[in-house]
PDB file of C-alpha atoms in Angstrom:
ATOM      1  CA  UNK A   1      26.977   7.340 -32.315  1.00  0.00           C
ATOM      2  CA  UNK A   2      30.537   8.124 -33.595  1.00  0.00           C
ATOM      3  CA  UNK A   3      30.669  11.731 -33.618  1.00  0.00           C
ATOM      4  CA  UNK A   4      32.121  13.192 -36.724  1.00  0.00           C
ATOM      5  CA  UNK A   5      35.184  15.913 -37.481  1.00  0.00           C
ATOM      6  CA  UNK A   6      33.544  18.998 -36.205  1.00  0.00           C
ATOM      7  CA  UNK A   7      36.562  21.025 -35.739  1.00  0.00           C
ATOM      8  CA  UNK A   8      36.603  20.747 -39.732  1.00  0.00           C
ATOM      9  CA  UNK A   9      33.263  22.702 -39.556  1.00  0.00           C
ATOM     10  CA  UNK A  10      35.412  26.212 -37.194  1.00  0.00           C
ATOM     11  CA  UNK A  11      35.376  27.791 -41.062  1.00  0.00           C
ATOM     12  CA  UNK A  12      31.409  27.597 -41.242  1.00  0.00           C
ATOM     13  CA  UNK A  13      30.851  29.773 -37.787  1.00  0.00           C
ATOM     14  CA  UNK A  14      29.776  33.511 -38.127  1.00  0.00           C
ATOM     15  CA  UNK A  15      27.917  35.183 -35.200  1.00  0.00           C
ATOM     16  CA  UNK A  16      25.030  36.043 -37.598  1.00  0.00           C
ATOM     17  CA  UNK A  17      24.619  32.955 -39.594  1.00  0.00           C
ATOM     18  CA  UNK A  18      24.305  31.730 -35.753  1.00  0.00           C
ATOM     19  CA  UNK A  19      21.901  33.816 -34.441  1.00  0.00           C
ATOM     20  CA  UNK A  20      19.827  32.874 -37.844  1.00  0.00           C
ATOM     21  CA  UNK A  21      19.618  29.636 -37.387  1.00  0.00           C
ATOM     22  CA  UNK A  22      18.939  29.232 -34.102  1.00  0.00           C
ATOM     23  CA  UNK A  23      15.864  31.091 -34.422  1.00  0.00           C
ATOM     24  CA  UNK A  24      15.007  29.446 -37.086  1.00  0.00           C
ATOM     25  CA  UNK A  25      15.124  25.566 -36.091  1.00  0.00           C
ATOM     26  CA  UNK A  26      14.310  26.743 -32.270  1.00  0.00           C
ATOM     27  CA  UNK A  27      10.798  25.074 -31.508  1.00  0.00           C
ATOM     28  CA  UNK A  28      11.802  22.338 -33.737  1.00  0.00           C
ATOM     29  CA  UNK A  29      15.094  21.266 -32.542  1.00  0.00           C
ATOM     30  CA  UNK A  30      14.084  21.940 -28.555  1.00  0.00           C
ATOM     31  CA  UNK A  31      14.770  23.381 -25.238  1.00  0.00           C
ATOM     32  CA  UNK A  32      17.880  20.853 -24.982  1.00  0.00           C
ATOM     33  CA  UNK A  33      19.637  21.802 -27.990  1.00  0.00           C
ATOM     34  CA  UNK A  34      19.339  25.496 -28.138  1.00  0.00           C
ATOM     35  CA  UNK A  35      20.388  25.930 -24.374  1.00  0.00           C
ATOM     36  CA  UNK A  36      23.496  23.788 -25.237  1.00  0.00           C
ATOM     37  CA  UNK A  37      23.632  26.321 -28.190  1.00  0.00           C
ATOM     38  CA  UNK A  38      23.318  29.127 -26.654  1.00  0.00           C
ATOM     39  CA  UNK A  39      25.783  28.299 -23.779  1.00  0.00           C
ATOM     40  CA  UNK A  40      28.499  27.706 -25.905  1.00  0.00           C
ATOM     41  CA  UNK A  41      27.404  30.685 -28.268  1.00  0.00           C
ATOM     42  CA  UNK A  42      28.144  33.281 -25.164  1.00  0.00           C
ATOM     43  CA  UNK A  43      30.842  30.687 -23.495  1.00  0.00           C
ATOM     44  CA  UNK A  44      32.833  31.885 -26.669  1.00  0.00           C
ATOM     45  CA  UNK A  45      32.262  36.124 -26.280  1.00  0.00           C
ATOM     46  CA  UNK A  46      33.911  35.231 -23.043  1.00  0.00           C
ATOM     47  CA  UNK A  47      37.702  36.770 -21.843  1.00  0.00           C
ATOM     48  CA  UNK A  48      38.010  33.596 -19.269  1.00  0.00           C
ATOM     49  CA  UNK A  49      37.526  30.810 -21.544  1.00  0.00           C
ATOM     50  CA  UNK A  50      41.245  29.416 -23.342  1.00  0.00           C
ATOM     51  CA  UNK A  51      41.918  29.644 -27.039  1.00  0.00           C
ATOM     52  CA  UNK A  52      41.699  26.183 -27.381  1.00  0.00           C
ATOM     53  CA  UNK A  53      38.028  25.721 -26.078  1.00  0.00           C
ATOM     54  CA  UNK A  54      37.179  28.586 -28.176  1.00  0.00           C
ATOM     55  CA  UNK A  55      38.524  26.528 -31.014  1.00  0.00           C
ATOM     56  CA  UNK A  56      36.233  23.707 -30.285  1.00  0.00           C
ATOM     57  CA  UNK A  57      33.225  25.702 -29.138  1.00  0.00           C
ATOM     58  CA  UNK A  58      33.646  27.450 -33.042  1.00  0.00           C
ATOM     59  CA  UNK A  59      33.897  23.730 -34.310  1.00  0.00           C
ATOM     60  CA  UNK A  60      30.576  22.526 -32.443  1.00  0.00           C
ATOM     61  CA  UNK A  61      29.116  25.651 -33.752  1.00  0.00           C
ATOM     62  CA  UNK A  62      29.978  25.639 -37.480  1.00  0.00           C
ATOM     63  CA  UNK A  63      28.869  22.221 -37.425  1.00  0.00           C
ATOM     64  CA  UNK A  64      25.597  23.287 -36.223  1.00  0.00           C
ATOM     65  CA  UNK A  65      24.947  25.643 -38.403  1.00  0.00           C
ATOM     66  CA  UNK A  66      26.516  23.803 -41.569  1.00  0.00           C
ATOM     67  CA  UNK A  67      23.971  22.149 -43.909  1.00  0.00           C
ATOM     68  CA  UNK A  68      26.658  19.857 -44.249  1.00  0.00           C
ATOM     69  CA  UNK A  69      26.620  17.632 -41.775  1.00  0.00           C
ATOM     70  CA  UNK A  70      26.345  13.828 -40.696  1.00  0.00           C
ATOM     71  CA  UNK A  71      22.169  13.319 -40.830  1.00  0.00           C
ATOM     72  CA  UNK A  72      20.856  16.851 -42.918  1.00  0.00           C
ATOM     73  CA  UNK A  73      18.863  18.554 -40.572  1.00  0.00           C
ATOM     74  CA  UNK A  74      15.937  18.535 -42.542  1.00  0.00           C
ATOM     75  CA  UNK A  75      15.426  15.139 -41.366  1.00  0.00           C
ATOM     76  CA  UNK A  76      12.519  15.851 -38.750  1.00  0.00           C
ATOM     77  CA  UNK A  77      13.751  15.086 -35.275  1.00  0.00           C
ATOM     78  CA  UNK A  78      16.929  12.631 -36.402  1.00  0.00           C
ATOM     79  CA  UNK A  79      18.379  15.960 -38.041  1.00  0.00           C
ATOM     80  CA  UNK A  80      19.296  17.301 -35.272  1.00  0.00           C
ATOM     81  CA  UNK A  81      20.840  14.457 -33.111  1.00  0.00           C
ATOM     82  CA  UNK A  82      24.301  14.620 -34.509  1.00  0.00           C
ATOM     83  CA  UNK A  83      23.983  18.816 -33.782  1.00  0.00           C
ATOM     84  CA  UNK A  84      23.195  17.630 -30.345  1.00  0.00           C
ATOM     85  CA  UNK A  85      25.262  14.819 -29.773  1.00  0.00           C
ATOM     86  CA  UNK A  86      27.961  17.486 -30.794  1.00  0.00           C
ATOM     87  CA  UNK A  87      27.217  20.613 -28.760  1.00  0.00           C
ATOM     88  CA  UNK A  88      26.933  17.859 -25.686  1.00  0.00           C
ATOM     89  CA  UNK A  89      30.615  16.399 -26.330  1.00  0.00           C
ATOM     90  CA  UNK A  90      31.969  19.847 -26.564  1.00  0.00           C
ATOM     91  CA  UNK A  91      30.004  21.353 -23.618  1.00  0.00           C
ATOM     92  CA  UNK A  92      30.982  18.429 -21.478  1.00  0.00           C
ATOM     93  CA  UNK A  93      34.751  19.224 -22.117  1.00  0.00           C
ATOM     94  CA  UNK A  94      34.230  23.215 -21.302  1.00  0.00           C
ATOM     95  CA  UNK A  95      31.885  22.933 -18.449  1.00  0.00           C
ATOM     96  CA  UNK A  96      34.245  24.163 -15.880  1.00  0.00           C
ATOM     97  CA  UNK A  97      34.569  27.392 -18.021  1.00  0.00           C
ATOM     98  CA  UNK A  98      31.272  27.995 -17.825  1.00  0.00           C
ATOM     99  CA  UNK A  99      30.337  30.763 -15.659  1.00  0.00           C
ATOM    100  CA  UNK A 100      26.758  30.488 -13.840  1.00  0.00           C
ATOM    101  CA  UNK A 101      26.124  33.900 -15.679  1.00  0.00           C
ATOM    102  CA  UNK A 102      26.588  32.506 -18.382  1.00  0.00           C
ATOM    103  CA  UNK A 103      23.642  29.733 -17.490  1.00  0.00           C
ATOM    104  CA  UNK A 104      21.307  32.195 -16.604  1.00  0.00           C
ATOM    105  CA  UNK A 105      21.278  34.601 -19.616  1.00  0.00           C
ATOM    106  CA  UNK A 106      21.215  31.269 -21.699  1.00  0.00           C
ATOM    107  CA  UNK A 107      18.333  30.175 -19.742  1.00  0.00           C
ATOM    108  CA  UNK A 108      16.531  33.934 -19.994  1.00  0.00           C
ATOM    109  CA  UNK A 109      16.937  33.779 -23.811  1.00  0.00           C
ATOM    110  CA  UNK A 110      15.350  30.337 -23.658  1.00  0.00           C
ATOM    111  CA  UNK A 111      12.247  31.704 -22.179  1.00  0.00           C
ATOM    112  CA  UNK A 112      11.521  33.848 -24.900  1.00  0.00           C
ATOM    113  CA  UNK A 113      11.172  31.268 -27.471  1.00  0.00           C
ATOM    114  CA  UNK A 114       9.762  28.180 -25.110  1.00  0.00           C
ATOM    115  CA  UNK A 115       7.451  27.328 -22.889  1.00  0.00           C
ATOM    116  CA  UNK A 116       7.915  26.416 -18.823  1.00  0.00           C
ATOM    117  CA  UNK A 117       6.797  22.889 -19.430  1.00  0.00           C
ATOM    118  CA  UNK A 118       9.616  22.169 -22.552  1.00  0.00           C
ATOM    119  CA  UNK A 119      12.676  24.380 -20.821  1.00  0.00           C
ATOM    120  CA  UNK A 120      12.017  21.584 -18.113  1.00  0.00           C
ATOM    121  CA  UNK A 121      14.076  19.110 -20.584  1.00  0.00           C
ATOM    122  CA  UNK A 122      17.043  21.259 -20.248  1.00  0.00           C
ATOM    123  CA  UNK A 123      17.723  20.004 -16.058  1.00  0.00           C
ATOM    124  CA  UNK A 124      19.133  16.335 -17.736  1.00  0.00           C
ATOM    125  CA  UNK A 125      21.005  18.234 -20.228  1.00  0.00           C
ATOM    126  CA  UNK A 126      23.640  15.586 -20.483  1.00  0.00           C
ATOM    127  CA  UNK A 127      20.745  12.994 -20.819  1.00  0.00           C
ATOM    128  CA  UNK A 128      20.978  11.955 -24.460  1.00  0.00           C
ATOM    129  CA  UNK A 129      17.635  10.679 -26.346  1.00  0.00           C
ATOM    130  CA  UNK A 130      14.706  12.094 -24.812  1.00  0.00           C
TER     131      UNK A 130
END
């Protein structure tokens, strides 16, 4: 999958509209998604992490949260993959910003919405498709 312009999305990111959605598409878009979410979500409130990653991390984010997007979310299960595919690319080029902290609250937060048996999916989190 060619992944699309998401930097063109940074305009469409706003802590709240954030925090809205991912509560709202949680169970449906899985344990995978939302971790990579939620990574990059507190990756950003971080003092350590360059202006530059910021950038893209706002990017990957807008385009999450923008019902604009390559296949419309409300596409069950396929609506999602570009969000994914997205937060993946962009977490793969910060991942040595991310602090193990960072991991763990992201991980916490997970619990609260899923089940042991789905956060399981989130150990291959670079594993695309399943």
């Amino acid at each position: 999958m060619e992944l699309p312009d998401f930097m063109s999305y940074a305009n469409k990111f706003s802590q709240s509209d954030f925090v809205e959605k991912i509560s709202r598409i949680a169970k449906r878009a899985g344990a995978k998604l939302v971790y990579a979410a939620l990574i990059l979500y507190y990756t950003l409130q971080s003092d350590k992490v360059s202006k530059k990653d910021k950038a893209m991390i706002i990017g990957a984010l807008g385009y999450m949260i923008s019902p604009l997007d390559v296949m419309p979310d409300a596409i069950p299960i396929v609506g999602l993959t570009d969000d994914l595919a997205v937060l993946l690319y962009v977490l793969k080029k910060v991942w040595t910003e991310i602090d193990p902290e960072i991991q763990a609250k992201s991980k916490e937060k997970l619990s609260k919405w899923f089940d042991d048996d789905e956060i399981e999916e989130i150990h291959d989190l670079f594993k695309e498709g399943e």
